[in-house]
Amino acid sequence: MIPRVHKRGSNTFGLLNYLYGKGTHEEHVDPHLVAAWDSFAPDPGRDPQATKRHLQQLLDQPVQALAESRRPAKHVWHLSVRAAPNDPVLSDEQWGEIARRMVAATGIAPAADEAGCRWAAVRHADDHIHIIATLVREDGRRPRLNNDAKRSQAEARLIEAEYGLKQLSTGDGTAAQRPTSAERHKAQRQGRERTAREELRESVRRAVTGARSEEEFFDRLASAGLLIRKREAPSGDLLGYKVALPDDRNKNGEPVFYPGARLAPDLSLPRIRERWSVDSDKTGSLDSPGSASPNSPSAARRRTATAAWVAIGVVEDGDDAVAAAYVAATGEVLDALAKTSAAHTRSELRDAANAFERASRSHIRAVRGHDRALRQAARDLVHGGPALGRGEDGASTAMVIDMLFFLVTAAAHWHARKGHAQQAEAASRAAEHLRNAYRPAAAQPLGVLYQRGRRLSQPVLQRQTALLRETLPSLAEKILAEPGWYALAATIAEADAAGHDPAALLSDAVESRELGTADSVSDVLVWRLRRRADLPADATGIPKNRTVKNPAKVRPATARATTSGRRFGEEAPGHTR
């Protein structure tokens, strides 16, 4: 149940005219009163003798009774209460009781207070009501409306529990502003899937991803086709900016501009500058792997996977302000990955980025600077350009999605521990989209590794099985029972041939990131080993008859290699077979 306190107004009749009208798209069906301050209040919707003007006069009587100098300029209070999409349809009686509880909770008409404000609740759709009130009590005093929005949210949580409705999370004031009903109707008229505000928010978010200066940021906005207005001080210093879509116009044919702060709290110019203030030209990329070009899409993905691996530990165990910076930077990485990925993963990655946008902000203020590596990774992804859906590009995409899944899951648990319910839920939704993107991304490269593992000789497989049981005794049987074991066996063989100690790689892969409850431990270990050993993500170019050096090389298992389940119990993304 979603209550929303709207801006106060001065025209009681104008609001009643809207509530009892047909709506801008004939969407108001059978508008009628479900509750009011007086059980005998007229209902212009169902009583032919009643009029909106009569109801307005009754509502305004306490206001008009005051001397004109004492009347509040904004005396009209408006609250809408909407059920969640999958909630059952409530009766008029139930909505009436909800309205009475809302006006009592917010201070409009406290329970058992006969001198409260006059109010009326109008229902013109199955899923919501509107409550209108005038802000002068019967005794001539003003109502106490401190934190009326928060109090309406708290009452909504109680109503959800009592009525068996979907339990929503109370907001903390850090969410981006929702589109208004007028904006939604306008988008429908224009045939847009999203409102102009939502399109602009995503465009600005992507423009700031990895940017290091105002010049680069505004160049990206212009390249995206947005109209830009800058607000400057008399000295010429830039104070802020507004953006608009070229084809989003008001009734006078003028572009509708939105300041960055109205798109999202962290898109105001001062908040964006916080990211740039700690960037420097000395902030380089992480080491690029193998033979990939430093500026190639696959190299950027490899560096991003490494940065994400480091970030997981920071989010799990780091200082809150530093963890908040890493969580915010994770949003930039997701935006950059969605922007540069192949068609078969782009939709889910875009949905993951959009979902995580809510998780990127909280009341814990991020200390910028510590997140340089992730922000650089986002920049590398953007400058690396679009990736192909096959070969090293495709395989490295699967690798980075796998790492980001665990990073986003760590962020979800971090938010949950801090009591950030909305952010935790948003991060969990983003993780599900990453899981969905991982499956098509990983299918081809893991399929190649699977076939390569199946062709390994029996003696090699036996030695690797013994190595696995010796190194990871608590996980070995689970891994050996997975189809992905053959892909892991092929990866171990490659690492061994490249001169690495497979036992050390396996131990390192699990010692700080527990895997006991993973859906497919072998899939996850494949990518962690290939990243750690600088093996190509795509195995198609590796000779099938490549020999293995020192295949019996085994390091004794250590206590740190034994796991009893991952710290947060997150699930690893599975590979579709």
mmCIF file of C-alpha atoms in Angstrom, residues 4 6 18-19 23-25 27-28 78 80 82 124 128 130 177-189 195 197:
data_model
loop_
_atom_site.group_PDB
_atom_site.id
_atom_site.type_symbol
_atom_site.label_atom_id
_atom_site.label_comp_id
_atom_site.label_asym_id
_atom_site.label_seq_id
_atom_site.Cartn_x
_atom_site.Cartn_y
_atom_site.Cartn_z
ATOM 1 C CA ARG A 4 1.547 9.773 -1.051
ATOM 2 C CA HIS A 6 0.806 15.700 -2.459
ATOM 3 C CA TYR A 18 -10.584 16.459 -10.647
ATOM 4 C CA LEU A 19 -11.523 13.721 -8.161
ATOM 5 C CA GLY A 23 -9.842 11.867 -15.597
ATOM 6 C CA THR A 24 -7.533 12.851 -18.429
ATOM 7 C CA HIS A 25 -8.046 9.470 -20.126
ATOM 8 C CA GLU A 27 -9.834 6.478 -16.259
ATOM 9 C CA HIS A 28 -12.049 7.668 -13.371
ATOM 10 C CA HIS A 78 -4.287 15.884 -0.423
ATOM 11 C CA SER A 80 -3.624 9.386 -2.264
ATOM 12 C CA ARG A 82 -2.867 3.079 -3.631
ATOM 13 C CA HIS A 124 -12.657 6.461 -8.510
ATOM 14 C CA HIS A 128 -6.847 3.602 -4.771
ATOM 15 C CA HIS A 130 -7.872 10.189 -2.640
ATOM 16 C CA GLN A 177 11.251 11.181 -7.285
ATOM 17 C CA ARG A 178 8.493 9.138 -8.864
ATOM 18 C CA PRO A 179 6.831 10.347 -12.050
ATOM 19 C CA THR A 180 3.550 12.131 -11.403
ATOM 20 C CA SER A 181 0.277 10.809 -12.771
ATOM 21 C CA ALA A 182 0.304 13.676 -15.278
ATOM 22 C CA GLU A 183 3.743 12.584 -16.499
ATOM 23 C CA ARG A 184 2.581 8.981 -16.842
ATOM 24 C CA HIS A 185 -0.529 9.967 -18.800
ATOM 25 C CA LYS A 186 1.574 12.205 -21.033
ATOM 26 C CA ALA A 187 3.935 9.304 -21.760
ATOM 27 C CA GLN A 188 0.949 7.145 -22.697
ATOM 28 C CA ARG A 189 -0.366 9.805 -25.049
ATOM 29 C CA THR A 195 8.070 8.927 -18.724
ATOM 30 C CA ARG A 197 11.737 11.885 -16.201
#
